mmCIF file of C-alpha atoms and ligand atoms in Angstrom:
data_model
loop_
_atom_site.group_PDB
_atom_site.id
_atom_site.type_symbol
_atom_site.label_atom_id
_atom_site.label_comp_id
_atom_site.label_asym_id
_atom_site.label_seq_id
_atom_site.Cartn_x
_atom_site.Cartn_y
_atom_site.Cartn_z
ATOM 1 C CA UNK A 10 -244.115 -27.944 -34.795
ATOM 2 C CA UNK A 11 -242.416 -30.741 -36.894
ATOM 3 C CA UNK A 12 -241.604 -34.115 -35.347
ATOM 4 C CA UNK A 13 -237.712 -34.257 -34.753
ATOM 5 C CA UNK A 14 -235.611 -37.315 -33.857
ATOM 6 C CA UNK A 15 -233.326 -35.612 -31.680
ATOM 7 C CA UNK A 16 -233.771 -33.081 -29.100
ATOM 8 C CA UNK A 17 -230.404 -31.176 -30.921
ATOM 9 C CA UNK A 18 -232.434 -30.834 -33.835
ATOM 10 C CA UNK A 19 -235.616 -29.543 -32.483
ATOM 11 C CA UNK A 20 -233.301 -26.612 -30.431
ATOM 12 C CA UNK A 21 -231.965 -25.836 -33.816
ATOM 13 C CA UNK A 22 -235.113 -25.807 -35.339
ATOM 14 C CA UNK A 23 -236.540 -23.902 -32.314
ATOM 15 C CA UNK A 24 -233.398 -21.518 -33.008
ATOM 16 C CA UNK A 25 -234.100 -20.982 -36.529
ATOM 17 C CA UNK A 26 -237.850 -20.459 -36.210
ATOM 18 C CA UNK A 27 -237.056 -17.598 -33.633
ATOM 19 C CA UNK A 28 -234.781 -15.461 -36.082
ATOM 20 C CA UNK A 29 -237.168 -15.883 -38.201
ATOM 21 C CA UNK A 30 -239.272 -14.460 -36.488
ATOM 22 C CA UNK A 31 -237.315 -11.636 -35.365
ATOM 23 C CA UNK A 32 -236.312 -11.210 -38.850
ATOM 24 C CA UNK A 33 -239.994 -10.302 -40.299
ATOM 25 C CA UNK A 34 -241.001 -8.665 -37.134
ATOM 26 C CA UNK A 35 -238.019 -6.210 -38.212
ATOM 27 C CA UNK A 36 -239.292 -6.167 -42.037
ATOM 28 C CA UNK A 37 -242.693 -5.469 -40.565
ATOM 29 C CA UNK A 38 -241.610 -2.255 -38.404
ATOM 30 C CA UNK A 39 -239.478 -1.141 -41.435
ATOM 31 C CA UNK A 40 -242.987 -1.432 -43.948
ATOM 32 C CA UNK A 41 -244.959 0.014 -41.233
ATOM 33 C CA UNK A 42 -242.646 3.194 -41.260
ATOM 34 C CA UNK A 43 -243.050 2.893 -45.229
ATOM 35 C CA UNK A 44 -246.584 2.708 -45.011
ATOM 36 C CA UNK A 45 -247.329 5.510 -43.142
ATOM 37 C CA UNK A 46 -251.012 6.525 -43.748
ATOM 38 C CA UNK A 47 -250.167 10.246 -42.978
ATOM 39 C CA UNK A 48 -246.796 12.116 -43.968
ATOM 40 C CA UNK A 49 -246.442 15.203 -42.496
ATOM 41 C CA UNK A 50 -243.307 17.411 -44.239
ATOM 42 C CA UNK A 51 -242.244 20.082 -41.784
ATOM 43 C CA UNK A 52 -239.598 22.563 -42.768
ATOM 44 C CA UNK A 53 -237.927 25.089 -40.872
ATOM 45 C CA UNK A 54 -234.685 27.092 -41.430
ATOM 46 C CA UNK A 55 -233.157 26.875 -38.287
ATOM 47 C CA UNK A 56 -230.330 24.335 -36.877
ATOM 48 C CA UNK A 57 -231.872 21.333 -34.613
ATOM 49 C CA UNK A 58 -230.377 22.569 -31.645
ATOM 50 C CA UNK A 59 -232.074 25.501 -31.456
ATOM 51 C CA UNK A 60 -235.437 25.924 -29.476
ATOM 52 C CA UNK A 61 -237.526 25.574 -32.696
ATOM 53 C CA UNK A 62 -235.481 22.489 -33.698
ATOM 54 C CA UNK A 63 -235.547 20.970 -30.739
ATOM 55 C CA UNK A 64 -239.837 21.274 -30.282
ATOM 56 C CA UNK A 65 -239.809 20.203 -33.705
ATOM 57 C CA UNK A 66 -238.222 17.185 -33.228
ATOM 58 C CA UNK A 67 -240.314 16.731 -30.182
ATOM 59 C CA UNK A 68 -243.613 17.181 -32.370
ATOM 60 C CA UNK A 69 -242.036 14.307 -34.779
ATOM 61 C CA UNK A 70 -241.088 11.568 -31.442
ATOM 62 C CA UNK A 71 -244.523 12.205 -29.990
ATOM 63 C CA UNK A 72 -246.883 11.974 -32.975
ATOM 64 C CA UNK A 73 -244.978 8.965 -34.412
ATOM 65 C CA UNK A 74 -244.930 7.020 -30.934
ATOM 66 C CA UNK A 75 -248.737 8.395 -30.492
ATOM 67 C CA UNK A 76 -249.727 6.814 -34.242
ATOM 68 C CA UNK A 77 -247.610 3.625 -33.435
ATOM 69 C CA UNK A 78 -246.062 5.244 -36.737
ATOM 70 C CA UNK A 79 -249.444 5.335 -38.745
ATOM 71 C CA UNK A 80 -248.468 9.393 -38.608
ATOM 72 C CA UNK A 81 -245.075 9.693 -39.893
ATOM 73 C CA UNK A 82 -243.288 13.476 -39.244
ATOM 74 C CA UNK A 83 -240.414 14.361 -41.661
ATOM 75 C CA UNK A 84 -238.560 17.141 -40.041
ATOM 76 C CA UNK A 85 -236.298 19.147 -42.647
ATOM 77 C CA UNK A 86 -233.752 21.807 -40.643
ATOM 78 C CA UNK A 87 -231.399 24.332 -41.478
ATOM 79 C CA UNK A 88 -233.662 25.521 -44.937
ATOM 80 C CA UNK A 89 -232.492 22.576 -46.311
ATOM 81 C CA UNK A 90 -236.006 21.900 -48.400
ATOM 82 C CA UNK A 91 -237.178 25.247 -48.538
ATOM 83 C CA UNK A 92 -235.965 28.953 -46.920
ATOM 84 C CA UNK A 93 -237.464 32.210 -46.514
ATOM 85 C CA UNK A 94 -238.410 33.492 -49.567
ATOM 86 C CA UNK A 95 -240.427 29.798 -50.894
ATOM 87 C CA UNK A 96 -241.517 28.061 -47.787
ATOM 88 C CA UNK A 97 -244.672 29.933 -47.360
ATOM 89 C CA UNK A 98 -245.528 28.935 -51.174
ATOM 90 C CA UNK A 99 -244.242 25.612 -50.931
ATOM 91 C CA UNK A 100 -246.507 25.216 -48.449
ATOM 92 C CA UNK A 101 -249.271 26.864 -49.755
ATOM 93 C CA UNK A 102 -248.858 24.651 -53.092
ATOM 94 C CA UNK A 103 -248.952 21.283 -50.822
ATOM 95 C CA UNK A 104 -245.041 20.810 -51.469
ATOM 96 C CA UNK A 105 -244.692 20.723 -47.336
ATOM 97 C CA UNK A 106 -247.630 20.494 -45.222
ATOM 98 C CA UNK A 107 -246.043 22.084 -41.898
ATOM 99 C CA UNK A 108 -244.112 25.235 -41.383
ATOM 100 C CA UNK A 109 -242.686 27.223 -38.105
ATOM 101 C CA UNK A 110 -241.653 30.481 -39.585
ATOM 102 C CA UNK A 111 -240.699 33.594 -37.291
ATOM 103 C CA UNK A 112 -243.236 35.660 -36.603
ATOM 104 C CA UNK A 113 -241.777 38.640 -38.519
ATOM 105 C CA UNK A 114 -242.117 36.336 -41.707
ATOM 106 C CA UNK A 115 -245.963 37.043 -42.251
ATOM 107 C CA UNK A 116 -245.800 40.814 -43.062
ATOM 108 C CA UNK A 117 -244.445 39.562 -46.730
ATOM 109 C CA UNK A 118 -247.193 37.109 -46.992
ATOM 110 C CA UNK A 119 -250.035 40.027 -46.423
ATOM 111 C CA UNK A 120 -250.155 39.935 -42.466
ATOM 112 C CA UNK A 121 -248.396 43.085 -41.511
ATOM 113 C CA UNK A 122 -250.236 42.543 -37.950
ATOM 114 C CA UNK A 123 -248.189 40.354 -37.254
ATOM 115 C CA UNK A 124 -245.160 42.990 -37.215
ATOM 116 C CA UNK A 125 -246.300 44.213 -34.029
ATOM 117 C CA UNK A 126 -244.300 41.528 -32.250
ATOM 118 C CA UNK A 127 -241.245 43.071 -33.715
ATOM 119 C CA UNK A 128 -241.961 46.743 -32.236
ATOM 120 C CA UNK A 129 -238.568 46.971 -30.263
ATOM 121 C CA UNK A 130 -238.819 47.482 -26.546
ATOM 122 C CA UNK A 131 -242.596 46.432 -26.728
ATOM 123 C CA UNK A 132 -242.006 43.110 -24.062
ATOM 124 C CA UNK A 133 -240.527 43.669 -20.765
ATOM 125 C CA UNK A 134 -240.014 39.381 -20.332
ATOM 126 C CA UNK A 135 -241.577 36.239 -21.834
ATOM 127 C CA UNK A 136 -244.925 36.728 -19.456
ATOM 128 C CA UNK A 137 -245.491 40.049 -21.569
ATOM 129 C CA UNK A 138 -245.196 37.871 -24.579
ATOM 130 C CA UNK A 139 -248.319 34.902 -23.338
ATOM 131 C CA UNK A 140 -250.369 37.474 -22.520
ATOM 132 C CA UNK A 141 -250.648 38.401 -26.339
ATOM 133 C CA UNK A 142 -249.908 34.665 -27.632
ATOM 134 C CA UNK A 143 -252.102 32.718 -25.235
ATOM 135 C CA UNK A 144 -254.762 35.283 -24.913
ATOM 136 C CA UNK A 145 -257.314 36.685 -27.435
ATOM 137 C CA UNK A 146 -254.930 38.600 -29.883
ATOM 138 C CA UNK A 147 -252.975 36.028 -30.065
ATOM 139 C CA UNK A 148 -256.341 33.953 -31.222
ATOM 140 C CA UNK A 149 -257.395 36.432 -33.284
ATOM 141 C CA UNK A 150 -254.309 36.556 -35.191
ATOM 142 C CA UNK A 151 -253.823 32.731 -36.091
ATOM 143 C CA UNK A 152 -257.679 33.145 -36.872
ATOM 144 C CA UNK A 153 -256.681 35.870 -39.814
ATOM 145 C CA UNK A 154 -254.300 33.450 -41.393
ATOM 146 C CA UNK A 155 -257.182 31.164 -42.785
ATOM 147 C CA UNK A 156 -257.870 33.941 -45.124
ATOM 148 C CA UNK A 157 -254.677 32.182 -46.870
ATOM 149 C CA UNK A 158 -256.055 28.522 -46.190
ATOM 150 C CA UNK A 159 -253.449 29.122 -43.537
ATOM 151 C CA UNK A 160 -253.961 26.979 -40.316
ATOM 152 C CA UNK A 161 -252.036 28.409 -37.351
ATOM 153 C CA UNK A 162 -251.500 25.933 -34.711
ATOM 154 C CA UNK A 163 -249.599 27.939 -32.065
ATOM 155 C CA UNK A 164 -246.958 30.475 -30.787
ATOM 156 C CA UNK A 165 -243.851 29.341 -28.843
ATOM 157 C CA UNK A 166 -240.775 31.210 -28.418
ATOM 158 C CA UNK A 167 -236.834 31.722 -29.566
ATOM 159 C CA UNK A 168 -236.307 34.247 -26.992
ATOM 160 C CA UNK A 169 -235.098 38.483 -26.992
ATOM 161 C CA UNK A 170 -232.432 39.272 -29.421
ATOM 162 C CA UNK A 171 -229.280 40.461 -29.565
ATOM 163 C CA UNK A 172 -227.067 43.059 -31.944
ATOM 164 C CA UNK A 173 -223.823 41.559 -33.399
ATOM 165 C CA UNK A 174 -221.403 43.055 -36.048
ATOM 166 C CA UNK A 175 -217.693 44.020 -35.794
ATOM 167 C CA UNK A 176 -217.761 46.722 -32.855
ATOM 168 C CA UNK A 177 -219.692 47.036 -29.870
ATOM 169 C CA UNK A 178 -223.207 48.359 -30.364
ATOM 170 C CA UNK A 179 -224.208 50.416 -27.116
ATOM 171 C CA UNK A 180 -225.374 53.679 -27.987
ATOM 172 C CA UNK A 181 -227.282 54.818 -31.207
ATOM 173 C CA UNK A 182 -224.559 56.300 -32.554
ATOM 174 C CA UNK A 183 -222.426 52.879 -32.861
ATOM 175 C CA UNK A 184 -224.713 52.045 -35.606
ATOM 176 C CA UNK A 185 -224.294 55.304 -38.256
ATOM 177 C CA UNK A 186 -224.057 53.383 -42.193
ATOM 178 C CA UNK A 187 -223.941 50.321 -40.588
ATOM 179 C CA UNK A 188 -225.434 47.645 -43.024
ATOM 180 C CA UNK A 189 -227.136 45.322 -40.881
ATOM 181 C CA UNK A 190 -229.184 42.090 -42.180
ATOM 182 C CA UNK A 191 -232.830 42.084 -41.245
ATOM 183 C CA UNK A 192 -235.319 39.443 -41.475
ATOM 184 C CA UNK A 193 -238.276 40.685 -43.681
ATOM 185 C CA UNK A 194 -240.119 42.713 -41.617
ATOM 186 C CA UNK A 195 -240.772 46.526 -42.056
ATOM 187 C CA UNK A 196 -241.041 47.228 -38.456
ATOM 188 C CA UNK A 197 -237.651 45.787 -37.863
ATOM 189 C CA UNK A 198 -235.802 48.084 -41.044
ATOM 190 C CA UNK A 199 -237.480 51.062 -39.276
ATOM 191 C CA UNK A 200 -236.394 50.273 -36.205
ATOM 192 C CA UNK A 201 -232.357 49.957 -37.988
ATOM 193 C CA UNK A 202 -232.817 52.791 -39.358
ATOM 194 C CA UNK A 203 -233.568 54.609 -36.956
ATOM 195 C CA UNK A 204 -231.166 53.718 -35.098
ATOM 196 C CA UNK A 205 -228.914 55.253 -38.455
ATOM 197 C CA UNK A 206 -228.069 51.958 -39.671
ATOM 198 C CA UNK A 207 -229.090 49.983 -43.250
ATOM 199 C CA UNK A 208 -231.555 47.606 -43.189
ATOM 200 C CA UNK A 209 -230.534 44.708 -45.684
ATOM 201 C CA UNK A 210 -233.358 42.450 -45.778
ATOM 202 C CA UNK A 211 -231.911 38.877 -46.084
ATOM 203 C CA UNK A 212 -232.688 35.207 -46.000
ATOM 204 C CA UNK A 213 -231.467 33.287 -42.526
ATOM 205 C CA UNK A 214 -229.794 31.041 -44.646
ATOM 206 C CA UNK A 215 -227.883 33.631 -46.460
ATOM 207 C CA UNK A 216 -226.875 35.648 -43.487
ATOM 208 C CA UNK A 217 -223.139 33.886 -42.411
ATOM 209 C CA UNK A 218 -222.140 34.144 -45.453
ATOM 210 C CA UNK A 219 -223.072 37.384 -45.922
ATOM 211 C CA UNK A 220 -221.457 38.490 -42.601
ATOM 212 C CA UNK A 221 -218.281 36.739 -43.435
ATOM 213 C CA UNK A 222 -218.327 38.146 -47.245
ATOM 214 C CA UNK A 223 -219.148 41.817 -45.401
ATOM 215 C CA UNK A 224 -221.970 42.017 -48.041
ATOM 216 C CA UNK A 225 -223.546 43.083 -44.493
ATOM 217 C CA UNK A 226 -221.653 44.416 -41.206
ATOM 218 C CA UNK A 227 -224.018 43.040 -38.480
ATOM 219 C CA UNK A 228 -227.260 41.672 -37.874
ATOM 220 C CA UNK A 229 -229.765 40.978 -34.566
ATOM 221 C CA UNK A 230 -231.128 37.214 -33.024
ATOM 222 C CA UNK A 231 -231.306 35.299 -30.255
ATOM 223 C CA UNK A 232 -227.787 33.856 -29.199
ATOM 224 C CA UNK A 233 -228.886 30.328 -29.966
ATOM 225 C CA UNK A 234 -229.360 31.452 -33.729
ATOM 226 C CA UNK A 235 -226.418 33.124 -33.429
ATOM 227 C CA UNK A 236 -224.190 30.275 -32.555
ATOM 228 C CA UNK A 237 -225.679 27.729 -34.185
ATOM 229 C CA UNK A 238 -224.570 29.366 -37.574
ATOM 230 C CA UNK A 239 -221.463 30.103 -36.298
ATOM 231 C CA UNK A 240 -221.895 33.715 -36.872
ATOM 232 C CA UNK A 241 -219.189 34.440 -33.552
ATOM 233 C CA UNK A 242 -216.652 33.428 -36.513
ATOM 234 C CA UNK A 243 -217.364 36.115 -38.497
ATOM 235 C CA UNK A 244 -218.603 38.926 -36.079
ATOM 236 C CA UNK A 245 -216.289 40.406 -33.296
ATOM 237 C CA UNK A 246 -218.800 41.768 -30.803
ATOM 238 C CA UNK A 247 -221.966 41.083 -29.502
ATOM 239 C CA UNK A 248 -223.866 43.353 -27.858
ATOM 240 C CA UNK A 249 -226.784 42.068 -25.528
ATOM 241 C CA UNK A 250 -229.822 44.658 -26.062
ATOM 242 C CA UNK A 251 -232.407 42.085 -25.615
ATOM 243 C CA UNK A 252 -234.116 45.026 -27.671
ATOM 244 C CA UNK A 253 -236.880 42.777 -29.150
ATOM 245 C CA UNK A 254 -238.021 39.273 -29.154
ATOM 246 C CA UNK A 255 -238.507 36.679 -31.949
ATOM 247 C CA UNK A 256 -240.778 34.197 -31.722
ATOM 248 C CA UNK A 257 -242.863 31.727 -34.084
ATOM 249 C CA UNK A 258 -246.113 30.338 -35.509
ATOM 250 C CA UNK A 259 -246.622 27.099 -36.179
ATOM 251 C CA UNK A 260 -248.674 26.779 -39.189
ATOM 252 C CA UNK A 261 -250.151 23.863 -41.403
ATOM 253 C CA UNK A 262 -251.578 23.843 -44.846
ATOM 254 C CA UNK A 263 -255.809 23.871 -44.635
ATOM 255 C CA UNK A 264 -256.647 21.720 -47.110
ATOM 256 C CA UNK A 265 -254.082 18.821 -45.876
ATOM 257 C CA UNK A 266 -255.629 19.551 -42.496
ATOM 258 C CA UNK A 267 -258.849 19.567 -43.091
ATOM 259 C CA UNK A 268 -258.692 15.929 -45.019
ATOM 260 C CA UNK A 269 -257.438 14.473 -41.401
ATOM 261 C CA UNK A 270 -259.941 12.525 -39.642
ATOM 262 C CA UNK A 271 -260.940 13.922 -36.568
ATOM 263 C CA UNK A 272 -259.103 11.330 -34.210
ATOM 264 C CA UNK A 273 -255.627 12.583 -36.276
ATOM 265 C CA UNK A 274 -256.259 16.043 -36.187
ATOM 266 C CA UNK A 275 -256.766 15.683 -32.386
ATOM 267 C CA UNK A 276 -253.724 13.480 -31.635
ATOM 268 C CA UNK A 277 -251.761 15.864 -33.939
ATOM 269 C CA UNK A 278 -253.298 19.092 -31.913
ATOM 270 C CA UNK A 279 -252.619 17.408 -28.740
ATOM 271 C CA UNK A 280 -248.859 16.780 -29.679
ATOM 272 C CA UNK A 281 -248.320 20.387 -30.992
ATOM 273 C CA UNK A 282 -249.308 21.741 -27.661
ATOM 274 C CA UNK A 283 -246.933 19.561 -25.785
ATOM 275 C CA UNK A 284 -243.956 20.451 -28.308
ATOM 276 C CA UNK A 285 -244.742 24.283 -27.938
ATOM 277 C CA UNK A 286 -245.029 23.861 -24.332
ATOM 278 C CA UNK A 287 -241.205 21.954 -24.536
ATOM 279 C CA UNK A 288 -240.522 24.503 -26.636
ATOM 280 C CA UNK A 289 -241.105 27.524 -24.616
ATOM 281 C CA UNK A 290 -239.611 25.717 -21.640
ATOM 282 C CA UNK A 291 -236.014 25.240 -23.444
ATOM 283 C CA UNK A 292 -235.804 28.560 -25.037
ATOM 284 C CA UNK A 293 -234.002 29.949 -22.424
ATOM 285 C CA UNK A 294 -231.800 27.557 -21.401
ATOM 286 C CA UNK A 295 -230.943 27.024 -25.054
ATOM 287 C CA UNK A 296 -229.861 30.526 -25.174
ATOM 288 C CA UNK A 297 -228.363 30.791 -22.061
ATOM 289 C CA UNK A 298 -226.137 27.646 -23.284
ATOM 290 C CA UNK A 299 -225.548 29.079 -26.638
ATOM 291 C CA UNK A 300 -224.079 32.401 -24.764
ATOM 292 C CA UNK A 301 -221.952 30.269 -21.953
ATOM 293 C CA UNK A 302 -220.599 28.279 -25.004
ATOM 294 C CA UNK A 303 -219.815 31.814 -26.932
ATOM 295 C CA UNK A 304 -217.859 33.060 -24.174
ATOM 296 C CA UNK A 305 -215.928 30.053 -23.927
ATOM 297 C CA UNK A 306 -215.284 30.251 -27.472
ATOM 298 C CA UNK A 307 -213.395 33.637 -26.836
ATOM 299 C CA UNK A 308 -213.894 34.651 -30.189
ATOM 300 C CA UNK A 309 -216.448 37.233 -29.815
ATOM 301 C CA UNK A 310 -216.506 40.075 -27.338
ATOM 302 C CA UNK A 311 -219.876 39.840 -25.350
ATOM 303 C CA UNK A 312 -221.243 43.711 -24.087
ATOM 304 C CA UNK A 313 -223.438 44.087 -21.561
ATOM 305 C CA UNK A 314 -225.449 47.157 -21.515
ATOM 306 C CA UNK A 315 -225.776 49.815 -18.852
ATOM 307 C CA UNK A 316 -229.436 50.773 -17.889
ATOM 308 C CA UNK A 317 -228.787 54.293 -19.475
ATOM 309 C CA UNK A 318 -227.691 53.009 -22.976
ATOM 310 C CA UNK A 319 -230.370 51.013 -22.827
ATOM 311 C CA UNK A 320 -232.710 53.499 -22.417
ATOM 312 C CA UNK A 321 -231.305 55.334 -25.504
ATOM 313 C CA UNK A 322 -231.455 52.731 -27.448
ATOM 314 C CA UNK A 323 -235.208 52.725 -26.512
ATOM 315 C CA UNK A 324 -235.757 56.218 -26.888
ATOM 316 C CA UNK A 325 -234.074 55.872 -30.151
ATOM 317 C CA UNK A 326 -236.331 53.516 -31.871
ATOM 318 C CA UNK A 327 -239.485 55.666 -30.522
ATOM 319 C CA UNK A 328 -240.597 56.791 -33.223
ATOM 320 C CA UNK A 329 -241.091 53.456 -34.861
ATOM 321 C CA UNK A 330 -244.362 53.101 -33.889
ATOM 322 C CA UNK A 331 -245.943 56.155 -35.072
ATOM 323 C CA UNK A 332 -244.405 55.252 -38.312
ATOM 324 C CA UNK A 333 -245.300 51.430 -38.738
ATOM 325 C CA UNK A 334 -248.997 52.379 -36.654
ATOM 326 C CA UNK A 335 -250.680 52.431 -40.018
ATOM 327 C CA UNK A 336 -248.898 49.371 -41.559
ATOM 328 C CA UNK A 337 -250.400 47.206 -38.117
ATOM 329 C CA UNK A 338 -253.107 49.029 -37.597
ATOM 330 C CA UNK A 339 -253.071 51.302 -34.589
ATOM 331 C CA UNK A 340 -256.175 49.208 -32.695
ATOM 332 C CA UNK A 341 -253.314 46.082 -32.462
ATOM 333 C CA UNK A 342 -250.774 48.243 -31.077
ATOM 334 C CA UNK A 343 -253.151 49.924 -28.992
ATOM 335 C CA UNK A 344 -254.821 46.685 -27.448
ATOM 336 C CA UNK A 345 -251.510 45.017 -27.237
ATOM 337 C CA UNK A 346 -249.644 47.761 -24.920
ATOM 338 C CA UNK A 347 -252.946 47.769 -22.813
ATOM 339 C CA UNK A 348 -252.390 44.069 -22.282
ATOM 340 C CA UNK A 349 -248.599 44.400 -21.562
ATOM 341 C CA UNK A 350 -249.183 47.150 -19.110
ATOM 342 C CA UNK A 351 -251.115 45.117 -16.970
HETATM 343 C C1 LMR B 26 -234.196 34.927 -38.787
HETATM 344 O O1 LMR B 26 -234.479 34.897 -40.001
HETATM 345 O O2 LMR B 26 -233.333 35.638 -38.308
HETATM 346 C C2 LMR B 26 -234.989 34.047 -37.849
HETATM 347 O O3 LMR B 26 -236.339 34.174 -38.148
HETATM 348 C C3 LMR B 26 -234.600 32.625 -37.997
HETATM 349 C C4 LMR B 26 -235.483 31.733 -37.149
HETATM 350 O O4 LMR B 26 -236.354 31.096 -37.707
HETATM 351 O O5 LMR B 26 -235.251 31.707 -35.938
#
């Protein structure tokens, strides 16, 4: 410290020094952030408060406060880097490194297996669902995905969906030349049509405006999807089949992974697991807000279904399994109904 002559000018000094300070302390954090040694790009097409959004954003808080940001996690919602149709080869050409794509999404990419979580009235609850994700199929799935320098990093969930379009949807016949927007999975246009509706398969991003354009009549989700794209402002009913359940993957490209050191890859694993597990422990509550927030909305009318239009909706959709058996491979179905009965 310099000598002063006055004690006045060594508080000033003292003062000055400490903003200083403070000053590159905050240029330092800022570079830090800049100088990230690892920048992970995750995409997704969902809003951010949604389940997915939300453990996203939980993956992004942990592994940056983990890494002391060394590990920097760019989370891009709502498909606003890449949607449906060019995540998968955005990611695949090292344009993202991190993806959470429904589960119905890898048919397209040359995984029709993965269709059989879209077989409707397959999963009596959530439990029905770990027993597949956290078990061996579940494994052995993510494991198939590598054939694609895929890395699959784990399941969580949205949550059982719902059908929406301009009338009630209760009974099978509420559905005849309905167009109704589908996410890219064969199992789920079977299961529209036979149920006598159109399957129109669609982007997520695309589907509001194609609801409020009546390019389509209706479509299925969750209800946090649902209201999070404001799709109660262009649909009048909702009717609550919790027919079939939509969940994702997590999935990162190989060869970024694989050039991790070990200590990342770990911290990175670790944090995924804790996000999923945040994830799957929202899910419902997200949805079950998203539906209280709908009916105070008053703009769509919410249907509850009686146990017998339930079961023929069910009966109605029967005979998508012999049909899509052959596109998943009978063994999956087989092995995952065992499972579920148990
Ligand atoms: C959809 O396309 O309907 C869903 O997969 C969107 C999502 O990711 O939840």
């Amino acid at each position: 410290m310099p000598k002063f002559s006055h004690p006045r000018e060594q508080r000033a000094w003292i003062s000055r020094f400490n903003a200083l300070l403070v000053a590159s302390l905050l240029t330092l954090s800022v570079l830090n952030v800049q100088a990230a040694e690892v920048q992970i790009r995750f995409s997704h097409v969902v809003a951010e408060d949604t389940p997915k959004g939300l453990a996203a954003n939980r993956f992004k808080a942990l592994v940056e406060q983990r890494s002391n940001g060394r590990i920097q996690v760019k989370v891009y919602p709502g498909a606003k880097l890449y949607g449906d149709l060019d995540e998968m080869e955005a990611m695949r050409l090292g344009a993202v490194e991190m993806l959470a794509p429904s589960l119905s999404k890898f048919g397209r990419i040359g995984f029709p297996e993965f269709e059989l979580f879209d077989l409707p009235f397959l999963f009596g609850s959530v439990q029905d669902v770990r027993r597949i994700t956290q078990g061996p199929i579940g494994r052995r799935l993510l494991e198939r995905l590598q054939r694609q320098q895929i890395i699959g990093l784990g399941y969580f969930d949205n949550g059982f969906k719902e059908m929406s379009a301009n009338r009630p949807l209760l009974e099978p016949a509420d559905f005849a030349g309905l167009r109704m927007r589908v996410q890219s999975s064969h199992v789920i246009a079977a299961q529209m049509r036979a149920l006598g509706a159109r399957p129109v398969v669609l982007p997520f991003s695309k589907t509001r405006q194609a609801l409020a354009s009546s390019v389509v009549d209706g479509t299925e989700n969750p209800v946090s999807n649902f209201w999070t794209q404001r799709m109660n402002e262009v649909q009048t009913d909702l009717s609550l089949t919790h027919h079939g359940y939509l969940g994702y993957a997590v999935v990162v490209n190989q060869h970024f992974w694989q050039t991790l050191a070990p200590r990342d890859r770990a911290l990175l694993t670790q944090a995924m697991e804790e996000a999923l597990r945040y994830g799957n422990l929202i899910a419902d509550t997200q949805n079950d807000k998203a539906l209280a927030a709908l009916q105070q909305a008053g703009t769509t009318r919410i249907h509850t279904l009686s146990p017998s239009q339930r079961a023929r909706l069910r009966e109605a959709v029967q005979p998508v399994y012999d049909e899509l058996a052959r596109r998943i491979g009978p063994v999956w179905i087989e092995e995952v109904q065992k499972a579920v009965a148990h």
